[in-house]
């Protein structure tokens, strides 16, 4: 009688606030938009005013606002130039925020046979820049898709956030895998945490901690306190 292949165990990591100490999108927008020429900020403000009206009519959501910021920061730049700038900010300001404890955690998981998956609302291009540098080993990366649009870059499709993470993972992973453990800092990842057998909560805010306790139970998760490689960058 043929034997069934052993199910693969997966460990899922959110990225912003979970494996790095800050929100990568905010850092990128600070560097490429707020510190850029003033016309980019003015352009973003005009688009936000239009989107605010659409939001009242329930025709716009967080995805459109995020796209507007990204487009305002990249319009007028070639795709190659935009990606080069993204990579530079990742290397200089985002990668140093990688949590020290991640090296030991990843080694422990891989030694025990876990496959590693990073699933994040961040754009896949800058996720790949970050993870190629900070975790050069085999892994699966699932993030928000980006696309060229009218001379800039925007999100393509829904933001990879909350329940959207589960939908994307179920599309690409076999239904035989074991959702072994999930790591997150934010209550928006409750769907991912609830889908996994073990839940690790990293440096949560008090609001997120209360949400985890309410939905997972006081004993339904393990809270850890992790530190970035260069803590001084937290204030920049």
PDB file of C-alpha atoms in Angstrom:
ATOM      1  CA  UNK A   1       0.000   0.000   0.000  1.00  0.00           C
ATOM      2  CA  UNK A   2       1.473   3.401  -0.977  1.00  0.00           C
ATOM      3  CA  UNK A   3       2.115   5.745   1.899  1.00  0.00           C
ATOM      4  CA  UNK A   4       0.843   9.305   1.887  1.00  0.00           C
ATOM      5  CA  UNK A   5       3.496  12.020   1.814  1.00  0.00           C
ATOM      6  CA  UNK A   6       4.055  13.732   5.147  1.00  0.00           C
ATOM      7  CA  UNK A   7       2.230  17.057   5.405  1.00  0.00           C
ATOM      8  CA  UNK A   8       4.425  20.145   5.226  1.00  0.00           C
ATOM      9  CA  UNK A   9       4.411  22.415   8.267  1.00  0.00           C
ATOM     10  CA  UNK A  10       4.413  26.157   7.595  1.00  0.00           C
ATOM     11  CA  UNK A  11       5.421  29.093   9.761  1.00  0.00           C
ATOM     12  CA  UNK A  12       3.828  32.381   8.683  1.00  0.00           C
ATOM     13  CA  UNK A  13       5.350  35.788   9.439  1.00  0.00           C
ATOM     14  CA  UNK A  14       3.773  39.177   9.092  1.00  0.00           C
ATOM     15  CA  UNK A  15       6.532  41.710   8.321  1.00  0.00           C
ATOM     16  CA  UNK A  16       5.940  45.291   9.500  1.00  0.00           C
ATOM     17  CA  UNK A  17       6.150  45.369  13.291  1.00  0.00           C
ATOM     18  CA  UNK A  18       6.718  41.606  13.401  1.00  0.00           C
ATOM     19  CA  UNK A  19      10.111  40.928  11.822  1.00  0.00           C
ATOM     20  CA  UNK A  20      11.086  44.605  11.572  1.00  0.00           C
ATOM     21  CA  UNK A  21      10.387  47.231  14.204  1.00  0.00           C
ATOM     22  CA  UNK A  22       8.461  49.772  12.107  1.00  0.00           C
ATOM     23  CA  UNK A  23       6.077  50.105   9.172  1.00  0.00           C
ATOM     24  CA  UNK A  24       8.088  49.880   5.954  1.00  0.00           C
ATOM     25  CA  UNK A  25       5.495  51.728   3.857  1.00  0.00           C
ATOM     26  CA  UNK A  26       5.588  54.734   6.184  1.00  0.00           C
ATOM     27  CA  UNK A  27       9.382  54.845   5.984  1.00  0.00           C
ATOM     28  CA  UNK A  28       9.311  54.660   2.193  1.00  0.00           C
ATOM     29  CA  UNK A  29       6.702  57.414   1.919  1.00  0.00           C
ATOM     30  CA  UNK A  30       8.656  59.606   4.333  1.00  0.00           C
ATOM     31  CA  UNK A  31      11.792  59.274   2.202  1.00  0.00           C
ATOM     32  CA  UNK A  32      10.315  59.300  -1.311  1.00  0.00           C
ATOM     33  CA  UNK A  33       7.324  61.590  -0.810  1.00  0.00           C
ATOM     34  CA  UNK A  34       7.618  63.866   2.231  1.00  0.00           C
ATOM     35  CA  UNK A  35      11.333  64.520   1.712  1.00  0.00           C
ATOM     36  CA  UNK A  36      10.906  64.946  -2.028  1.00  0.00           C
ATOM     37  CA  UNK A  37       9.854  68.042  -3.983  1.00  0.00           C
ATOM     38  CA  UNK A  38       6.804  69.838  -2.558  1.00  0.00           C
ATOM     39  CA  UNK A  39       4.749  69.253  -5.702  1.00  0.00           C
ATOM     40  CA  UNK A  40       4.583  65.534  -4.857  1.00  0.00           C
ATOM     41  CA  UNK A  41       3.033  66.281  -1.471  1.00  0.00           C
ATOM     42  CA  UNK A  42       0.584  68.724  -3.075  1.00  0.00           C
ATOM     43  CA  UNK A  43      -0.369  66.123  -5.678  1.00  0.00           C
ATOM     44  CA  UNK A  44      -0.988  63.505  -2.991  1.00  0.00           C
ATOM     45  CA  UNK A  45      -3.134  65.997  -1.032  1.00  0.00           C
ATOM     46  CA  UNK A  46      -5.312  66.724  -4.082  1.00  0.00           C
ATOM     47  CA  UNK A  47      -5.839  63.019  -4.730  1.00  0.00           C
ATOM     48  CA  UNK A  48      -6.678  62.455  -1.060  1.00  0.00           C
ATOM     49  CA  UNK A  49      -9.384  65.134  -1.220  1.00  0.00           C
ATOM     50  CA  UNK A  50     -10.967  63.380  -4.189  1.00  0.00           C
ATOM     51  CA  UNK A  51     -10.686  59.981  -2.513  1.00  0.00           C
ATOM     52  CA  UNK A  52     -12.253  61.327   0.696  1.00  0.00           C
ATOM     53  CA  UNK A  53     -15.425  62.081  -1.276  1.00  0.00           C
ATOM     54  CA  UNK A  54     -15.379  58.616  -2.811  1.00  0.00           C
ATOM     55  CA  UNK A  55     -14.864  57.075   0.628  1.00  0.00           C
ATOM     56  CA  UNK A  56     -18.025  58.775   1.892  1.00  0.00           C
ATOM     57  CA  UNK A  57     -19.824  57.094  -1.018  1.00  0.00           C
ATOM     58  CA  UNK A  58     -18.074  53.812  -0.129  1.00  0.00           C
ATOM     59  CA  UNK A  59     -16.291  53.796  -3.473  1.00  0.00           C
ATOM     60  CA  UNK A  60     -12.774  53.979  -2.021  1.00  0.00           C
ATOM     61  CA  UNK A  61     -10.944  52.261   0.819  1.00  0.00           C
ATOM     62  CA  UNK A  62      -7.467  51.983   2.331  1.00  0.00           C
ATOM     63  CA  UNK A  63      -6.124  50.353  -0.840  1.00  0.00           C
ATOM     64  CA  UNK A  64      -6.882  53.440  -2.951  1.00  0.00           C
ATOM     65  CA  UNK A  65      -5.355  55.813  -0.407  1.00  0.00           C
ATOM     66  CA  UNK A  66      -2.211  53.697  -0.212  1.00  0.00           C
ATOM     67  CA  UNK A  67      -2.037  53.577  -4.021  1.00  0.00           C
ATOM     68  CA  UNK A  68      -2.364  57.358  -4.170  1.00  0.00           C
ATOM     69  CA  UNK A  69       0.624  57.834  -1.883  1.00  0.00           C
ATOM     70  CA  UNK A  70       2.743  55.334  -3.773  1.00  0.00           C
ATOM     71  CA  UNK A  71       1.816  56.838  -7.135  1.00  0.00           C
ATOM     72  CA  UNK A  72       2.540  60.392  -5.937  1.00  0.00           C
ATOM     73  CA  UNK A  73       5.961  59.244  -4.713  1.00  0.00           C
ATOM     74  CA  UNK A  74       6.903  57.532  -7.980  1.00  0.00           C
ATOM     75  CA  UNK A  75       5.138  59.383 -10.825  1.00  0.00           C
ATOM     76  CA  UNK A  76       7.588  60.866 -13.319  1.00  0.00           C
ATOM     77  CA  UNK A  77      10.248  58.308 -12.440  1.00  0.00           C
ATOM     78  CA  UNK A  78      11.011  55.317 -14.603  1.00  0.00           C
ATOM     79  CA  UNK A  79      10.148  51.911 -13.184  1.00  0.00           C
ATOM     80  CA  UNK A  80      13.833  51.127 -12.891  1.00  0.00           C
ATOM     81  CA  UNK A  81      14.524  54.386 -11.039  1.00  0.00           C
ATOM     82  CA  UNK A  82      11.606  53.806  -8.654  1.00  0.00           C
ATOM     83  CA  UNK A  83      12.772  50.275  -7.832  1.00  0.00           C
ATOM     84  CA  UNK A  84      16.326  51.519  -7.304  1.00  0.00           C
ATOM     85  CA  UNK A  85      15.066  54.125  -4.837  1.00  0.00           C
ATOM     86  CA  UNK A  86      12.931  51.552  -3.023  1.00  0.00           C
ATOM     87  CA  UNK A  87      15.912  49.235  -2.707  1.00  0.00           C
ATOM     88  CA  UNK A  88      18.129  52.041  -1.396  1.00  0.00           C
ATOM     89  CA  UNK A  89      15.663  52.962   1.364  1.00  0.00           C
ATOM     90  CA  UNK A  90      15.202  49.298   2.280  1.00  0.00           C
ATOM     91  CA  UNK A  91      18.941  48.747   2.607  1.00  0.00           C
ATOM     92  CA  UNK A  92      19.662  51.971   4.459  1.00  0.00           C
ATOM     93  CA  UNK A  93      16.665  52.419   6.749  1.00  0.00           C
ATOM     94  CA  UNK A  94      14.458  49.328   6.842  1.00  0.00           C
ATOM     95  CA  UNK A  95      16.821  46.344   6.946  1.00  0.00           C
ATOM     96  CA  UNK A  96      18.592  47.659  10.099  1.00  0.00           C
ATOM     97  CA  UNK A  97      15.247  47.369  11.916  1.00  0.00           C
ATOM     98  CA  UNK A  98      15.263  43.547  11.530  1.00  0.00           C
ATOM     99  CA  UNK A  99      14.715  41.964  14.927  1.00  0.00           C
ATOM    100  CA  UNK A 100      17.791  40.303  16.438  1.00  0.00           C
ATOM    101  CA  UNK A 101      15.755  37.319  17.650  1.00  0.00           C
ATOM    102  CA  UNK A 102      14.673  36.420  14.101  1.00  0.00           C
ATOM    103  CA  UNK A 103      17.928  34.600  13.278  1.00  0.00           C
ATOM    104  CA  UNK A 104      17.505  32.110  16.115  1.00  0.00           C
ATOM    105  CA  UNK A 105      13.762  31.773  15.503  1.00  0.00           C
ATOM    106  CA  UNK A 106      14.212  31.012  11.808  1.00  0.00           C
ATOM    107  CA  UNK A 107      16.991  28.519  12.482  1.00  0.00           C
ATOM    108  CA  UNK A 108      14.840  26.726  15.040  1.00  0.00           C
ATOM    109  CA  UNK A 109      11.880  26.544  12.660  1.00  0.00           C
ATOM    110  CA  UNK A 110      13.901  25.347   9.680  1.00  0.00           C
ATOM    111  CA  UNK A 111      15.747  22.765  11.786  1.00  0.00           C
ATOM    112  CA  UNK A 112      12.394  21.339  12.858  1.00  0.00           C
ATOM    113  CA  UNK A 113      11.292  21.063   9.227  1.00  0.00           C
ATOM    114  CA  UNK A 114       9.086  24.143   8.872  1.00  0.00           C
ATOM    115  CA  UNK A 115       8.668  25.982   5.592  1.00  0.00           C
ATOM    116  CA  UNK A 116       8.885  29.747   6.013  1.00  0.00           C
ATOM    117  CA  UNK A 117       6.333  32.137   4.522  1.00  0.00           C
ATOM    118  CA  UNK A 118       6.291  35.917   4.842  1.00  0.00           C
ATOM    119  CA  UNK A 119       2.832  37.351   4.168  1.00  0.00           C
ATOM    120  CA  UNK A 120       2.444  41.115   4.331  1.00  0.00           C
ATOM    121  CA  UNK A 121       0.491  44.157   3.193  1.00  0.00           C
ATOM    122  CA  UNK A 122       3.788  45.638   2.012  1.00  0.00           C
ATOM    123  CA  UNK A 123       4.578  45.645  -1.693  1.00  0.00           C
ATOM    124  CA  UNK A 124       6.268  42.507  -2.969  1.00  0.00           C
ATOM    125  CA  UNK A 125       9.197  44.340  -4.632  1.00  0.00           C
ATOM    126  CA  UNK A 126      10.480  45.937  -1.432  1.00  0.00           C
ATOM    127  CA  UNK A 127       9.649  42.793   0.552  1.00  0.00           C
ATOM    128  CA  UNK A 128      11.984  40.878  -1.752  1.00  0.00           C
ATOM    129  CA  UNK A 129      14.729  43.491  -1.340  1.00  0.00           C
ATOM    130  CA  UNK A 130      14.392  43.234   2.453  1.00  0.00           C
ATOM    131  CA  UNK A 131      14.145  39.455   2.713  1.00  0.00           C
ATOM    132  CA  UNK A 132      16.917  38.732   0.236  1.00  0.00           C
ATOM    133  CA  UNK A 133      19.220  40.661   2.552  1.00  0.00           C
ATOM    134  CA  UNK A 134      17.888  39.616   5.968  1.00  0.00           C
ATOM    135  CA  UNK A 135      16.827  36.023   5.266  1.00  0.00           C
ATOM    136  CA  UNK A 136      18.709  34.680   2.232  1.00  0.00           C
ATOM    137  CA  UNK A 137      17.395  31.132   2.693  1.00  0.00           C
ATOM    138  CA  UNK A 138      14.430  29.440   1.015  1.00  0.00           C
ATOM    139  CA  UNK A 139      11.088  31.094   1.753  1.00  0.00           C
ATOM    140  CA  UNK A 140       7.757  32.025   0.224  1.00  0.00           C
ATOM    141  CA  UNK A 141       6.929  35.739  -0.080  1.00  0.00           C
ATOM    142  CA  UNK A 142       3.327  36.909  -0.416  1.00  0.00           C
ATOM    143  CA  UNK A 143       2.625  40.633  -0.451  1.00  0.00           C
ATOM    144  CA  UNK A 144       0.617  43.351  -2.120  1.00  0.00           C
ATOM    145  CA  UNK A 145       1.057  43.372  -5.886  1.00  0.00           C
ATOM    146  CA  UNK A 146       2.287  46.518  -7.617  1.00  0.00           C
ATOM    147  CA  UNK A 147       1.931  47.699 -11.211  1.00  0.00           C
ATOM    148  CA  UNK A 148       2.995  50.616 -13.423  1.00  0.00           C
ATOM    149  CA  UNK A 149       0.187  53.164 -13.867  1.00  0.00           C
ATOM    150  CA  UNK A 150       0.233  56.508 -15.707  1.00  0.00           C
ATOM    151  CA  UNK A 151       3.939  57.097 -15.169  1.00  0.00           C
ATOM    152  CA  UNK A 152       4.075  55.863 -11.580  1.00  0.00           C
ATOM    153  CA  UNK A 153       3.462  52.760  -9.449  1.00  0.00           C
ATOM    154  CA  UNK A 154       0.250  51.729  -7.691  1.00  0.00           C
ATOM    155  CA  UNK A 155      -1.153  48.671  -5.962  1.00  0.00           C
ATOM    156  CA  UNK A 156      -2.652  46.015  -8.213  1.00  0.00           C
ATOM    157  CA  UNK A 157      -5.725  44.461  -6.689  1.00  0.00           C
ATOM    158  CA  UNK A 158      -6.605  44.322  -3.009  1.00  0.00           C
ATOM    159  CA  UNK A 159      -4.151  45.198  -0.268  1.00  0.00           C
ATOM    160  CA  UNK A 160      -2.747  41.968   1.218  1.00  0.00           C
ATOM    161  CA  UNK A 161      -4.200  42.607   4.662  1.00  0.00           C
ATOM    162  CA  UNK A 162      -6.400  40.747   7.153  1.00  0.00           C
ATOM    163  CA  UNK A 163      -8.611  38.108   5.538  1.00  0.00           C
ATOM    164  CA  UNK A 164      -7.011  38.843   2.150  1.00  0.00           C
ATOM    165  CA  UNK A 165      -3.856  37.130   3.427  1.00  0.00           C
ATOM    166  CA  UNK A 166      -5.797  33.923   3.973  1.00  0.00           C
ATOM    167  CA  UNK A 167      -7.413  34.106   0.530  1.00  0.00           C
ATOM    168  CA  UNK A 168      -4.042  34.513  -1.194  1.00  0.00           C
ATOM    169  CA  UNK A 169      -2.359  31.774   0.807  1.00  0.00           C
ATOM    170  CA  UNK A 170      -5.146  29.289   0.086  1.00  0.00           C
ATOM    171  CA  UNK A 171      -4.765  29.999  -3.639  1.00  0.00           C
ATOM    172  CA  UNK A 172      -1.078  29.107  -3.756  1.00  0.00           C
ATOM    173  CA  UNK A 173      -0.583  26.528  -0.981  1.00  0.00           C
ATOM    174  CA  UNK A 174      -1.782  22.907  -1.067  1.00  0.00           C
ATOM    175  CA  UNK A 175      -4.760  22.205   1.184  1.00  0.00           C
ATOM    176  CA  UNK A 176      -2.738  19.429   2.815  1.00  0.00           C
ATOM    177  CA  UNK A 177      -0.254  21.725   4.550  1.00  0.00           C
ATOM    178  CA  UNK A 178      -0.256  22.261   8.310  1.00  0.00           C
ATOM    179  CA  UNK A 179      -0.724  25.864   9.394  1.00  0.00           C
ATOM    180  CA  UNK A 180       1.675  25.293  12.224  1.00  0.00           C
ATOM    181  CA  UNK A 181       2.517  28.733  13.634  1.00  0.00           C
ATOM    182  CA  UNK A 182       1.872  32.381  12.827  1.00  0.00           C
ATOM    183  CA  UNK A 183       3.707  35.492  14.003  1.00  0.00           C
ATOM    184  CA  UNK A 184       2.205  38.979  14.095  1.00  0.00           C
ATOM    185  CA  UNK A 185       2.148  42.195  16.078  1.00  0.00           C
ATOM    186  CA  UNK A 186      -1.241  43.522  14.986  1.00  0.00           C
ATOM    187  CA  UNK A 187      -4.898  42.664  15.530  1.00  0.00           C
ATOM    188  CA  UNK A 188      -5.488  42.936  11.754  1.00  0.00           C
ATOM    189  CA  UNK A 189      -3.794  39.528  11.519  1.00  0.00           C
ATOM    190  CA  UNK A 190      -6.395  37.741  13.640  1.00  0.00           C
ATOM    191  CA  UNK A 191      -7.543  35.689  10.593  1.00  0.00           C
ATOM    192  CA  UNK A 192      -3.977  34.425  10.093  1.00  0.00           C
ATOM    193  CA  UNK A 193      -3.503  33.717  13.801  1.00  0.00           C
ATOM    194  CA  UNK A 194      -6.862  31.929  14.077  1.00  0.00           C
ATOM    195  CA  UNK A 195      -5.963  29.736  11.081  1.00  0.00           C
ATOM    196  CA  UNK A 196      -2.746  28.549  12.760  1.00  0.00           C
ATOM    197  CA  UNK A 197      -2.219  26.031  15.522  1.00  0.00           C
ATOM    198  CA  UNK A 198       0.240  28.200  17.439  1.00  0.00           C
ATOM    199  CA  UNK A 199       0.252  31.996  17.665  1.00  0.00           C
ATOM    200  CA  UNK A 200       3.210  34.216  18.521  1.00  0.00           C
ATOM    201  CA  UNK A 201       2.459  37.880  19.183  1.00  0.00           C
ATOM    202  CA  UNK A 202       5.434  40.236  18.818  1.00  0.00           C
ATOM    203  CA  UNK A 203       5.617  43.556  20.695  1.00  0.00           C
ATOM    204  CA  UNK A 204       1.859  44.285  20.510  1.00  0.00           C
ATOM    205  CA  UNK A 205       0.320  47.624  21.375  1.00  0.00           C
ATOM    206  CA  UNK A 206      -2.088  47.579  24.297  1.00  0.00           C
ATOM    207  CA  UNK A 207      -5.032  47.844  21.884  1.00  0.00           C
ATOM    208  CA  UNK A 208      -3.852  44.836  19.887  1.00  0.00           C
ATOM    209  CA  UNK A 209      -3.104  42.878  23.057  1.00  0.00           C
ATOM    210  CA  UNK A 210      -6.685  43.354  24.250  1.00  0.00           C
ATOM    211  CA  UNK A 211      -7.993  42.248  20.845  1.00  0.00           C
ATOM    212  CA  UNK A 212      -5.826  39.120  20.968  1.00  0.00           C
ATOM    213  CA  UNK A 213      -7.036  38.301  24.468  1.00  0.00           C
ATOM    214  CA  UNK A 214     -10.647  38.817  23.436  1.00  0.00           C
ATOM    215  CA  UNK A 215     -10.504  36.698  20.274  1.00  0.00           C
ATOM    216  CA  UNK A 216      -7.812  34.136  21.122  1.00  0.00           C
ATOM    217  CA  UNK A 217      -8.183  33.885  24.893  1.00  0.00           C
ATOM    218  CA  UNK A 218      -5.542  34.684  27.475  1.00  0.00           C
ATOM    219  CA  UNK A 219      -3.887  31.306  26.867  1.00  0.00           C
ATOM    220  CA  UNK A 220      -4.418  31.330  23.099  1.00  0.00           C
ATOM    221  CA  UNK A 221      -1.160  33.041  22.177  1.00  0.00           C
ATOM    222  CA  UNK A 222       2.398  33.585  23.341  1.00  0.00           C
ATOM    223  CA  UNK A 223       3.669  37.152  23.612  1.00  0.00           C
ATOM    224  CA  UNK A 224       7.340  37.906  22.965  1.00  0.00           C
ATOM    225  CA  UNK A 225       9.422  41.077  23.173  1.00  0.00           C
ATOM    226  CA  UNK A 226      11.936  41.429  20.338  1.00  0.00           C
ATOM    227  CA  UNK A 227      14.592  44.073  19.657  1.00  0.00           C
ATOM    228  CA  UNK A 228      15.790  45.593  16.347  1.00  0.00           C
ATOM    229  CA  UNK A 229      19.382  45.280  15.227  1.00  0.00           C
ATOM    230  CA  UNK A 230      19.884  49.047  15.567  1.00  0.00           C
ATOM    231  CA  UNK A 231      17.400  50.411  18.132  1.00  0.00           C
ATOM    232  CA  UNK A 232      18.517  53.993  17.536  1.00  0.00           C
ATOM    233  CA  UNK A 233      16.751  53.891  14.152  1.00  0.00           C
ATOM    234  CA  UNK A 234      13.399  53.740  15.930  1.00  0.00           C
ATOM    235  CA  UNK A 235      13.553  57.450  16.575  1.00  0.00           C
ATOM    236  CA  UNK A 236      14.283  58.433  12.983  1.00  0.00           C
TER     237      UNK A 236
END
